[in-house]
Amino acid sequence: MEELTSITISEERLEDSRDVLESELQDLIRGALQTGFSREEILIAVSELLAEDFATVMKTPSVH
């Protein structure tokens, strides 16, 4: 199994990706809040989903 030890991303690319994702993330959070989930529940759910998704891409263990 490969271990990810570091990632280097340019500041410009990071800003660009944040710009693309920010509004969609806010929509996702708003939608989850409207269905009755707390901010804490949303944070944990999104964190786990991201960890699982990127574990597959980066070949690292997933969080369950």
Steps between C-alpha positions, in 0.01 A plus 500: 500500500629844408513762772425861421759714678450838336305689239621813326236723344555850369319776683332605176364149432377473858316832472350393168374172640355673806316746275348214302396296805395770746151576368415131451618422853289782643198368310565152637527630857187713466305207362610271783415766760153539348439127539572524872863397536727699733820666383696245704323208331564653158868559581551140605309358203683715244837426661437125491378511141806696391735267686339193340500653153861615510624181668403321180681753284813514714502130597494572871285344771148638526337636815189318625 
